Amino acid sequence: MWDSMLQGLSLASLGQFHFLRPWSGLLLLPFLIPVLFFYSKKQTYKQWEGVIAPHILQVLLVRRHGKRHFLDPLLLYTSVIVCSILVAMGPTWVQQPSPFQKDETGLVILLDVSDSMLSRDVQPDRLTRARQKIRDLLALRQGSKAALIAYAGSAHTVLPLTDDAEILTSYLESVSPQIMPRVGKFPEKALLLADQQLASLPVPGTVLLVADGMGSASEKAFEQYFATHPHQLLVLGVGDEDSRGDGDGQQYPQLDARGLKRLAKAGNGTYVELTVDEADVARINRRAGNYFVTLDDENVPWQDFGYYLLFVMVLLLLPWFRKGVVLNWGLVLFISLGLSLPQPVYAEDAMPRWQQTVIDWWLTPDQQGRWHFERGNFSKAANSFEDPMWRGLSFYMAEEFLLAAEYFSRIDTEEARFNRANALAHAEHYVAAVRLYESILSANPEHLAAEKNRALVQGIIDAINDASASQADEFGTI
């Protein structure tokens, strides 16, 4: 570990000393305030030097001279903060050779075409906006290979890797939820098709997921895939995180930005937020274009030596265990934290932001959702849960049945399909509910609850049909 560092210590290499992330030095500014505060407090002792005799003042002052000065919490605080910021800045003076290859990478686009992509929280709707972003991206990547895979409850290759952006755009316009054979939201089903496309490339490529949410098993599937494959993952979240997209009276789930960020992190990738301009597309294009490009000698990556300062920080933290130092250090950290906390922002029926931050330290989103669920606050529970099943149950209990059906469709289990059929029945989508009950019974004829519910809903359909027929006869006899 230390060999690479010592080999680079020469006058020539030290002349190339610089920081990889110099802007991180701005982090020092918030920590200067508590340092100056404590330093000014210590300076007040100097006023007694002209009043009290020196031999008496030496006895009265605490930790003025001797070995204990090294254990001064202010000195330890300053040293640790400086080391941590130097780590963040990334000092370097040695380049590391890297066998990068020519830019022959491809881009595989996984497009979510489930029903929730018709939400109008972003105009004209999420799917249309996603198509626009993909067209803009293809325009920036002229001559580069790209493939399109559409998915909902199943995944299908719309067009394999091609450098013809026009033909890909024409196929893109024909993709809609109506042509998908199965409802759901399972991006992991598209990974196998994406791998087939990327396997034909001589170098790793980029997978771009364009979606507004994910299924219950998506995060784990993406983590396993990208842990064993060298490809890059980018995620573009389409929609408004603060809106449910109730266009034309139809409700849809809000953008699951939190879940998509976790998915991107699990795949060691990057999450990109939707913007009104082309900033999001430009960011995706930069990351896709800079992945495994050819590098000349001037652009060879630099080795980050900031991490070696972590050993110095460990040594500086050892005095924390001495009596008194821990107390003073805790006071400094408390003041620093108080200065850095965001100001409380109150919203209607919402707790202060700082209070929510404290809760997030101790409770996971699912634990917070369970807390609200058990107290009957189902709307807050639905917005807190990350698990699609519990989120669907919360919306179901809140009598928002179409939202519940959407989240149940993101789980590929018999229980989730049964719950979705119940939600559709309560939402008065009787025909769709009966079809779903029948699909459950065809797979499991012994599902008594599904058989009972199917009979009840079919009875409602028959009653509606009889009422319509009688009304038609009455009008016919008049």
Short mmCIF file of C-alpha atoms in Angstrom, two decimals:
data_model
loop_
_atom_site.label_atom_id
_atom_site.label_comp_id
_atom_site.label_asym_id
_atom_site.label_seq_id
_atom_site.Cartn_x
_atom_site.Cartn_y
_atom_site.Cartn_z
CA MET A 1 0.00 0.00 0.00
CA TRP A 2 2.77 2.41 0.91
CA ASP A 3 5.03 1.40 -2.02
CA SER A 4 3.11 3.40 -4.62
CA MET A 5 3.17 6.42 -2.35
CA LEU A 6 6.92 6.25 -1.62
CA GLN A 7 7.82 5.57 -5.25
CA GLY A 8 6.16 8.82 -6.26
CA LEU A 9 8.08 10.95 -3.76
CA SER A 10 10.53 12.77 -5.99
CA LEU A 11 11.20 16.41 -6.83
CA ALA A 12 9.74 15.94 -10.30
CA SER A 13 6.55 14.30 -9.07
CA LEU A 14 6.09 16.69 -6.14
CA GLY A 15 6.18 19.50 -8.65
CA GLN A 16 2.92 18.05 -10.01
CA PHE A 17 1.25 18.14 -6.60
CA HIS A 18 -2.39 19.21 -6.79
CA PHE A 19 -5.82 18.31 -5.43
CA LEU A 20 -8.28 16.16 -7.33
CA ARG A 21 -11.25 17.86 -5.69
CA PRO A 22 -10.05 21.34 -4.63
CA TRP A 23 -13.62 22.64 -4.23
CA SER A 24 -13.97 20.33 -1.21
CA GLY A 25 -11.78 22.81 0.68
CA LEU A 26 -14.89 24.97 1.04
CA LEU A 27 -16.04 22.45 3.66
CA LEU A 28 -13.59 24.09 6.05
CA LEU A 29 -15.71 27.24 6.29
CA PRO A 30 -18.59 25.84 8.44
CA PHE A 31 -16.08 24.48 10.97
CA LEU A 32 -14.18 27.74 11.40
CA ILE A 33 -17.01 29.31 13.40
CA PRO A 34 -16.83 26.98 16.45
CA VAL A 35 -13.02 27.13 16.34
CA LEU A 36 -13.04 30.93 16.43
CA PHE A 37 -15.66 30.88 19.16
CA PHE A 38 -13.60 28.70 21.46
CA TYR A 39 -10.38 30.48 20.58
CA SER A 40 -11.88 33.88 21.46
CA LYS A 41 -13.11 32.39 24.72
CA LYS A 42 -9.59 31.23 25.57
CA GLN A 43 -8.16 34.66 24.78
CA THR A 44 -10.16 36.19 27.63
CA TYR A 45 -7.62 34.75 30.06
CA LYS A 46 -4.95 37.10 28.70
CA GLN A 47 -6.62 40.08 30.32
CA TRP A 48 -5.57 38.74 33.72
CA GLU A 49 -1.86 38.76 32.86
CA GLY A 50 -1.60 42.47 33.70
CA VAL A 51 -3.66 42.14 36.88
CA ILE A 52 -2.45 38.98 38.65
CA ALA A 53 1.17 38.24 39.48
CA PRO A 54 2.77 35.81 36.99
CA HIS A 55 3.67 33.19 39.63
CA ILE A 56 0.06 33.16 40.88
CA LEU A 57 -1.46 33.21 37.39
CA GLN A 58 0.47 30.09 36.44
CA VAL A 59 -1.28 28.22 39.24
CA LEU A 60 -4.74 29.58 38.50
CA LEU A 61 -4.78 28.91 34.76
CA VAL A 62 -5.78 25.39 33.68
CA ARG A 63 -3.96 23.51 30.89
CA ARG A 64 -1.81 26.50 30.02
CA HIS A 65 1.57 24.71 29.91
CA GLY A 66 2.94 21.18 29.90
CA LYS A 67 1.91 17.94 28.21
CA ARG A 68 -1.78 18.48 28.63
CA HIS A 69 -1.74 21.15 25.96
CA PHE A 70 -1.58 18.38 23.34
CA LEU A 71 -4.88 17.05 24.63
CA ASP A 72 -6.59 20.37 24.13
CA PRO A 73 -9.97 19.46 22.52
CA LEU A 74 -9.79 22.51 20.28
CA LEU A 75 -6.44 21.40 18.91
CA LEU A 76 -7.71 17.85 18.38
CA TYR A 77 -10.86 19.15 16.75
CA THR A 78 -8.94 21.36 14.34
CA SER A 79 -6.45 18.61 13.47
CA VAL A 80 -9.13 16.00 12.74
CA ILE A 81 -11.20 18.42 10.66
CA VAL A 82 -8.19 19.52 8.61
CA CYS A 83 -7.23 15.88 7.96
CA SER A 84 -10.77 14.94 6.96
CA ILE A 85 -11.04 17.86 4.55
CA LEU A 86 -7.65 17.00 3.03
CA VAL A 87 -8.99 13.49 2.47
CA ALA A 88 -12.01 14.97 0.70
CA MET A 89 -9.80 17.23 -1.44
CA GLY A 90 -7.76 14.27 -2.70
CA PRO A 91 -4.06 15.25 -2.70
CA THR A 92 -2.10 13.59 -5.48
CA TRP A 93 1.17 13.84 -7.37
CA VAL A 94 1.42 10.46 -9.15
CA GLN A 95 -0.41 9.24 -12.23
CA GLN A 96 -1.51 5.64 -12.44
CA PRO A 97 -1.32 3.75 -15.74
CA SER A 98 -4.66 2.40 -16.95
CA PRO A 99 -5.21 0.12 -19.98
CA PHE A 100 -8.28 1.94 -21.25
CA GLN A 101 -9.64 0.98 -24.63
CA LYS A 102 -11.16 2.81 -27.51
CA ASP A 103 -14.68 4.12 -27.05
CA GLU A 104 -16.69 1.31 -28.59
CA THR A 105 -19.27 1.15 -25.84
CA GLY A 106 -22.99 0.89 -26.45
CA LEU A 107 -26.03 2.31 -24.70
CA VAL A 108 -28.95 0.03 -23.80
CA ILE A 109 -32.07 1.97 -22.81
CA LEU A 110 -34.56 0.24 -20.50
CA LEU A 111 -37.84 2.16 -20.84
CA ASP A 112 -40.66 1.76 -18.33
CA VAL A 113 -43.96 1.60 -20.25
CA SER A 114 -46.23 0.57 -17.38
CA ASP A 115 -49.56 2.30 -16.76
CA SER A 116 -48.11 4.76 -14.23
CA MET A 117 -46.01 6.30 -17.02
CA LEU A 118 -49.22 7.87 -18.36
CA SER A 119 -49.37 10.19 -15.34
CA ARG A 120 -49.63 13.86 -16.22
CA ASP A 121 -47.66 15.28 -13.30
CA VAL A 122 -45.09 16.29 -15.94
CA GLN A 123 -46.57 17.56 -19.19
CA PRO A 124 -47.80 16.13 -21.40
CA ASP A 125 -47.24 12.85 -19.51
CA ARG A 126 -44.34 10.84 -18.13
CA LEU A 127 -44.00 8.50 -21.11
CA THR A 128 -44.03 11.33 -23.65
CA ARG A 129 -41.46 13.25 -21.62
CA ALA A 130 -39.30 10.10 -21.41
CA ARG A 131 -39.48 9.74 -25.21
CA GLN A 132 -38.40 13.38 -25.60
CA LYS A 133 -35.40 12.87 -23.33
CA ILE A 134 -34.37 9.72 -25.18
CA ARG A 135 -34.62 11.52 -28.54
CA ASP A 136 -32.47 14.37 -27.21
CA LEU A 137 -29.92 11.87 -25.92
CA LEU A 138 -29.76 10.05 -29.25
CA ALA A 139 -29.23 13.38 -31.00
CA LEU A 140 -26.19 14.02 -28.79
CA ARG A 141 -24.82 10.52 -29.45
CA GLN A 142 -24.76 10.63 -33.22
CA GLY A 143 -22.88 7.63 -34.57
CA SER A 144 -22.91 5.72 -31.27
CA LYS A 145 -24.70 2.43 -30.84
CA ALA A 146 -27.92 2.26 -28.82
CA ALA A 147 -30.61 -0.33 -28.16
CA LEU A 148 -34.16 -0.01 -26.79
CA ILE A 149 -35.87 -2.45 -24.43
CA ALA A 150 -39.42 -1.84 -23.19
CA TYR A 151 -40.76 -3.44 -20.05
CA ALA A 152 -43.76 -3.50 -17.74
CA GLY A 153 -44.75 -6.90 -16.31
CA SER A 154 -42.52 -8.44 -18.98
CA ALA A 155 -39.61 -7.15 -21.05
CA HIS A 156 -39.16 -7.07 -24.83
CA THR A 157 -36.39 -5.91 -27.15
CA VAL A 158 -37.84 -3.16 -29.34
CA LEU A 159 -34.65 -2.64 -31.36
CA PRO A 160 -31.19 -4.20 -30.92
CA LEU A 161 -27.97 -2.18 -30.93
CA THR A 162 -27.83 0.17 -33.89
CA ASP A 163 -26.13 3.43 -34.80
CA ASP A 164 -29.17 4.59 -36.79
CA ALA A 165 -30.85 7.08 -34.44
CA GLU A 166 -33.72 7.77 -36.83
CA ILE A 167 -34.98 4.19 -36.96
CA LEU A 168 -34.63 3.86 -33.20
CA THR A 169 -36.67 7.03 -32.73
CA SER A 170 -39.42 5.72 -35.01
CA TYR A 171 -39.66 2.51 -32.98
CA LEU A 172 -39.63 4.54 -29.80
CA GLU A 173 -42.82 6.39 -30.75
CA SER A 174 -44.76 3.13 -31.09
CA VAL A 175 -44.09 1.93 -27.55
CA SER A 176 -47.03 2.30 -25.14
CA PRO A 177 -48.62 0.42 -22.21
CA GLN A 178 -51.39 -0.86 -24.49
CA ILE A 179 -49.01 -3.14 -26.41
CA MET A 180 -47.49 -4.74 -23.30
CA PRO A 181 -48.86 -8.25 -22.69
CA ARG A 182 -48.62 -8.08 -18.91
CA VAL A 183 -49.07 -5.33 -16.33
CA GLY A 184 -46.44 -4.66 -13.68
CA LYS A 185 -43.19 -2.82 -13.14
CA PHE A 186 -40.25 -5.21 -13.19
CA PRO A 187 -37.11 -3.62 -14.68
CA GLU A 188 -35.08 -6.66 -13.59
CA LYS A 189 -36.77 -8.68 -16.35
CA ALA A 190 -35.01 -6.44 -18.88
CA LEU A 191 -31.53 -7.17 -17.53
CA LEU A 192 -31.20 -10.48 -19.38
CA LEU A 193 -32.12 -8.82 -22.68
CA ALA A 194 -29.72 -5.96 -21.97
CA ASP A 195 -26.94 -8.42 -21.21
CA GLN A 196 -27.52 -10.13 -24.55
CA GLN A 197 -27.07 -6.81 -26.32
CA LEU A 198 -23.97 -5.79 -24.35
CA ALA A 199 -22.35 -9.20 -24.79
CA SER A 200 -21.76 -8.42 -28.45
CA LEU A 201 -19.57 -5.41 -27.60
CA PRO A 202 -15.78 -5.65 -27.19
CA VAL A 203 -15.87 -3.36 -24.12
CA PRO A 204 -18.32 -2.70 -21.28
CA GLY A 205 -21.32 -0.51 -22.04
CA THR A 206 -23.93 1.62 -20.30
CA VAL A 207 -27.42 0.64 -19.15
CA LEU A 208 -29.84 3.58 -18.90
CA LEU A 209 -33.01 2.91 -16.89
CA VAL A 210 -35.79 5.43 -17.61
CA ALA A 211 -38.57 4.85 -15.10
CA ASP A 212 -40.80 6.27 -12.36
CA GLY A 213 -40.51 3.35 -9.94
CA MET A 214 -39.46 -0.25 -9.49
CA GLY A 215 -40.64 -3.63 -8.24
CA SER A 216 -40.04 -5.31 -4.90
CA ALA A 217 -37.15 -7.45 -6.19
CA SER A 218 -35.60 -4.89 -8.55
CA GLU A 219 -32.97 -3.47 -6.20
CA LYS A 220 -31.51 -6.87 -5.31
CA ALA A 221 -31.53 -8.02 -8.95
CA PHE A 222 -29.68 -4.91 -10.13
CA GLU A 223 -27.16 -5.21 -7.29
CA GLN A 224 -26.40 -8.83 -8.20
CA TYR A 225 -26.14 -8.11 -11.91
CA PHE A 226 -23.82 -5.10 -11.74
CA ALA A 227 -21.70 -6.75 -9.05
CA THR A 228 -20.75 -9.42 -11.60
CA HIS A 229 -20.74 -7.32 -14.80
CA PRO A 230 -18.50 -4.36 -15.68
CA HIS A 231 -21.23 -2.25 -17.24
CA GLN A 232 -22.25 1.22 -16.06
CA LEU A 233 -25.73 1.95 -14.68
CA LEU A 234 -27.52 5.28 -15.09
CA VAL A 235 -31.06 5.91 -13.82
CA LEU A 236 -33.31 8.74 -15.03
CA GLY A 237 -36.32 9.32 -12.79
CA VAL A 238 -39.33 10.58 -14.76
CA GLY A 239 -42.08 12.38 -12.87
CA ASP A 240 -42.73 14.72 -9.99
CA GLU A 241 -41.81 13.33 -6.58
CA ASP A 242 -44.34 15.61 -4.86
CA SER A 243 -47.28 14.83 -7.11
CA ARG A 244 -49.43 11.80 -7.80
CA GLY A 245 -50.25 12.87 -11.33
CA ASP A 246 -54.01 12.97 -11.05
CA GLY A 247 -54.58 14.09 -14.60
CA ASP A 248 -58.14 13.71 -15.99
CA GLY A 249 -59.30 12.46 -12.60
CA GLN A 250 -57.02 9.42 -12.80
CA GLN A 251 -54.65 8.79 -9.92
CA TYR A 252 -51.15 7.40 -10.34
CA PRO A 253 -48.33 6.74 -7.88
CA GLN A 254 -45.87 9.53 -7.36
CA LEU A 255 -42.31 9.27 -8.64
CA ASP A 256 -40.40 6.81 -6.43
CA ALA A 257 -37.19 8.84 -6.51
CA ARG A 258 -36.04 7.42 -3.19
CA GLY A 259 -36.33 3.85 -4.44
CA LEU A 260 -34.65 4.62 -7.78
CA LYS A 261 -31.75 6.28 -5.96
CA ARG A 262 -31.30 3.15 -3.87
CA LEU A 263 -31.42 1.03 -7.01
CA ALA A 264 -28.76 3.20 -8.68
CA LYS A 265 -26.58 2.98 -5.59
CA ALA A 266 -27.03 -0.80 -5.41
CA GLY A 267 -25.84 -1.06 -9.01
CA ASN A 268 -22.91 1.28 -8.30
CA GLY A 269 -24.49 3.72 -10.71
CA THR A 270 -25.78 7.28 -10.85
CA TYR A 271 -29.28 8.68 -10.43
CA VAL A 272 -30.20 11.67 -12.62
CA GLU A 273 -33.15 13.92 -11.85
CA LEU A 274 -35.48 15.07 -14.61
CA THR A 275 -34.99 18.72 -15.60
CA VAL A 276 -37.00 21.11 -17.76
CA ASP A 277 -33.94 21.83 -19.89
CA GLU A 278 -31.34 19.47 -21.37
CA ALA A 279 -29.08 19.43 -18.30
CA ASP A 280 -30.16 15.89 -17.41
CA VAL A 281 -29.56 14.61 -20.94
CA ALA A 282 -26.17 16.33 -21.10
CA ARG A 283 -25.15 14.72 -17.82
CA ILE A 284 -26.18 11.27 -19.04
CA ASN A 285 -24.32 11.81 -22.31
CA ARG A 286 -21.13 12.86 -20.50
CA ARG A 287 -21.16 9.82 -18.26
CA ALA A 288 -21.97 7.44 -21.09
CA GLY A 289 -19.42 9.04 -23.42
CA ASN A 290 -16.61 9.14 -20.87
CA TYR A 291 -16.97 5.50 -19.92
CA PHE A 292 -13.93 3.59 -21.13
CA VAL A 293 -12.77 6.18 -23.63
CA THR A 294 -9.24 6.30 -24.98
CA LEU A 295 -6.88 8.30 -22.78
CA ASP A 296 -3.57 9.82 -23.78
CA ASP A 297 -0.70 10.37 -21.36
CA GLU A 298 -1.94 13.77 -20.18
CA ASN A 299 -5.30 12.31 -19.15
CA VAL A 300 -4.14 9.21 -17.30
CA PRO A 301 -5.98 9.04 -13.94
CA TRP A 302 -4.25 10.40 -10.85
CA GLN A 303 -3.85 8.29 -7.74
CA ASP A 304 -5.65 9.66 -4.67
CA PHE A 305 -3.32 9.71 -1.63
CA GLY A 306 -5.80 11.42 0.67
CA TYR A 307 -6.95 8.12 2.11
CA TYR A 308 -3.60 7.60 3.83
CA LEU A 309 -4.48 10.48 6.13
CA LEU A 310 -7.13 8.26 7.70
CA PHE A 311 -4.38 6.60 9.74
CA VAL A 312 -3.41 10.02 11.13
CA MET A 313 -7.04 10.68 12.04
CA VAL A 314 -7.23 7.39 13.94
CA LEU A 315 -4.24 8.43 16.08
CA LEU A 316 -5.80 11.83 16.75
CA LEU A 317 -9.03 10.20 17.89
CA LEU A 318 -7.31 8.13 20.59
CA PRO A 319 -7.34 10.95 23.22
CA TRP A 320 -11.14 11.03 23.02
CA PHE A 321 -11.22 8.31 25.65
CA ARG A 322 -9.60 10.53 28.27
CA LYS A 323 -11.85 12.08 30.85
CA GLY A 324 -12.86 15.63 30.03
CA VAL A 325 -11.72 15.52 26.42
CA VAL A 326 -14.80 13.57 25.38
CA LEU A 327 -17.08 16.08 27.08
CA ASN A 328 -15.46 19.11 25.48
CA TRP A 329 -15.31 17.41 22.10
CA GLY A 330 -18.97 16.55 22.30
CA LEU A 331 -19.76 20.20 23.00
CA VAL A 332 -17.84 21.27 19.87
CA LEU A 333 -19.60 18.71 17.75
CA PHE A 334 -22.96 19.81 19.15
CA ILE A 335 -22.28 23.43 18.22
CA SER A 336 -21.05 22.43 14.75
CA LEU A 337 -24.10 20.26 14.19
CA GLY A 338 -26.39 23.04 15.34
CA LEU A 339 -24.82 25.42 12.85
CA SER A 340 -25.11 22.96 9.99
CA LEU A 341 -28.67 21.77 10.60
CA PRO A 342 -31.23 23.14 8.11
CA GLN A 343 -33.70 25.70 9.36
CA PRO A 344 -37.12 24.29 10.29
CA VAL A 345 -39.57 24.42 7.41
CA TYR A 346 -43.18 23.79 8.31
CA ALA A 347 -45.71 22.45 5.86
CA GLU A 348 -49.35 21.63 6.24
CA ASP A 349 -49.82 18.49 8.38
CA ALA A 350 -46.04 17.93 8.38
CA MET A 351 -43.49 17.82 11.14
CA PRO A 352 -40.49 20.19 11.18
CA ARG A 353 -37.64 19.17 8.91
CA TRP A 354 -35.15 18.85 11.75
CA GLN A 355 -37.50 16.52 13.58
CA GLN A 356 -37.89 14.34 10.50
CA THR A 357 -34.09 14.30 10.15
CA VAL A 358 -33.73 13.01 13.71
CA ILE A 359 -36.35 10.33 13.07
CA ASP A 360 -34.51 9.25 9.91
CA TRP A 361 -31.39 8.67 12.03
CA TRP A 362 -33.15 6.02 14.11
CA LEU A 363 -35.96 4.56 12.01
CA THR A 364 -35.88 3.17 8.48
CA PRO A 365 -38.63 4.32 6.07
CA ASP A 366 -40.42 0.96 6.45
CA GLN A 367 -40.30 1.26 10.25
CA GLN A 368 -41.75 4.76 10.03
CA GLY A 369 -44.46 3.46 7.72
CA ARG A 370 -45.31 0.64 10.14
CA TRP A 371 -45.55 3.17 12.97
CA HIS A 372 -48.08 5.27 11.01
CA PHE A 373 -49.92 2.14 9.78
CA GLU A 374 -50.51 0.75 13.27
CA ARG A 375 -51.96 4.12 14.34
CA GLY A 376 -54.38 4.26 11.43
CA ASN A 377 -52.61 7.05 9.54
CA PHE A 378 -52.59 5.12 6.29
CA SER A 379 -51.82 8.03 3.94
CA LYS A 380 -48.62 8.90 5.82
CA ALA A 381 -47.78 5.21 6.03
CA ALA A 382 -48.07 4.87 2.24
CA ASN A 383 -45.71 7.79 1.70
CA SER A 384 -43.20 6.39 4.22
CA PHE A 385 -43.03 2.75 3.16
CA GLU A 386 -40.48 1.65 0.56
CA ASP A 387 -41.74 -1.93 0.38
CA PRO A 388 -44.31 -2.10 -2.47
CA MET A 389 -46.54 -4.62 -0.66
CA TRP A 390 -46.86 -2.51 2.48
CA ARG A 391 -47.26 0.61 0.38
CA GLY A 392 -50.09 -1.05 -1.53
CA LEU A 393 -51.74 -2.21 1.70
CA SER A 394 -51.53 1.32 3.09
CA PHE A 395 -53.18 2.80 0.01
CA TYR A 396 -55.78 0.02 0.18
CA MET A 397 -56.63 0.86 3.80
CA ALA A 398 -56.73 4.56 2.84
CA GLU A 399 -59.32 3.59 0.18
CA GLU A 400 -57.08 4.78 -2.67
CA PHE A 401 -57.65 1.55 -4.53
CA LEU A 402 -56.15 2.40 -7.92
CA LEU A 403 -52.88 3.42 -6.26
CA ALA A 404 -52.98 0.21 -4.23
CA ALA A 405 -53.52 -1.83 -7.41
CA GLU A 406 -50.53 -0.14 -9.06
CA TYR A 407 -48.15 -1.05 -6.23
CA PHE A 408 -49.50 -4.59 -5.98
CA SER A 409 -48.73 -4.98 -9.70
CA ARG A 410 -45.05 -4.42 -8.92
CA ILE A 411 -44.85 -7.71 -7.00
CA ASP A 412 -44.82 -10.99 -8.89
CA THR A 413 -46.53 -13.22 -6.31
CA GLU A 414 -49.94 -14.86 -5.98
CA GLU A 415 -50.71 -12.84 -2.85
CA ALA A 416 -49.95 -9.57 -4.65
CA ARG A 417 -52.14 -10.53 -7.63
CA PHE A 418 -54.99 -11.41 -5.26
CA ASN A 419 -54.62 -8.09 -3.44
CA ARG A 420 -54.55 -6.26 -6.77
CA ALA A 421 -57.77 -7.99 -7.87
CA ASN A 422 -59.45 -6.92 -4.61
CA ALA A 423 -58.28 -3.35 -5.11
CA LEU A 424 -59.59 -3.29 -8.69
CA ALA A 425 -62.94 -4.63 -7.48
CA HIS A 426 -63.24 -1.86 -4.87
CA ALA A 427 -62.30 0.66 -7.58
CA GLU A 428 -65.26 -0.68 -9.62
CA HIS A 429 -63.03 -2.14 -12.32
CA TYR A 430 -65.06 -5.31 -12.13
CA VAL A 431 -64.14 -6.91 -15.45
CA ALA A 432 -60.40 -6.52 -14.85
CA ALA A 433 -60.85 -7.91 -11.32
CA VAL A 434 -62.71 -11.00 -12.58
CA ARG A 435 -60.01 -11.67 -15.17
CA LEU A 436 -57.34 -11.46 -12.51
CA TYR A 437 -59.28 -13.78 -10.19
CA GLU A 438 -59.59 -16.27 -13.05
CA SER A 439 -55.85 -16.13 -13.76
CA ILE A 440 -55.19 -16.86 -10.08
CA LEU A 441 -57.61 -19.81 -10.14
CA SER A 442 -56.08 -21.18 -13.33
CA ALA A 443 -52.71 -21.32 -11.59
CA ASN A 444 -54.11 -22.43 -8.23
CA PRO A 445 -57.64 -23.95 -8.42
CA GLU A 446 -57.67 -24.40 -4.62
CA HIS A 447 -57.53 -20.67 -3.91
CA LEU A 448 -60.91 -20.45 -2.13
CA ALA A 449 -60.75 -16.71 -1.44
CA ALA A 450 -60.20 -15.93 -5.11
CA GLU A 451 -63.06 -18.23 -6.10
CA LYS A 452 -65.41 -16.60 -3.58
CA ASN A 453 -64.46 -13.06 -4.58
CA ARG A 454 -64.74 -13.87 -8.28
CA ALA A 455 -68.29 -15.10 -7.72
CA LEU A 456 -69.19 -11.94 -5.80
CA VAL A 457 -67.76 -9.59 -8.42
CA GLN A 458 -69.31 -11.61 -11.25
CA GLY A 459 -72.65 -11.26 -9.48
CA ILE A 460 -72.21 -7.48 -9.49
CA ILE A 461 -71.42 -7.56 -13.22
CA ASP A 462 -74.50 -9.70 -13.91
CA ALA A 463 -76.68 -7.35 -11.86
CA ILE A 464 -75.38 -4.36 -13.80
CA ASN A 465 -76.02 -6.15 -17.09
CA ASP A 466 -79.58 -7.11 -16.03
CA ALA A 467 -80.30 -3.53 -14.99
CA SER A 468 -79.01 -2.23 -18.30
CA ALA A 469 -81.12 -4.77 -20.20
CA SER A 470 -84.31 -3.86 -18.28
CA GLN A 471 -83.73 -0.17 -18.92
CA ALA A 472 -83.25 -0.90 -22.60
CA ASP A 473 -86.58 -2.84 -22.68
CA GLU A 474 -88.38 0.02 -20.96
CA PHE A 475 -87.14 2.56 -23.47
CA GLY A 476 -88.00 0.15 -26.25
CA THR A 477 -91.64 -0.15 -25.18
CA ILE A 478 -92.24 3.60 -24.81
#
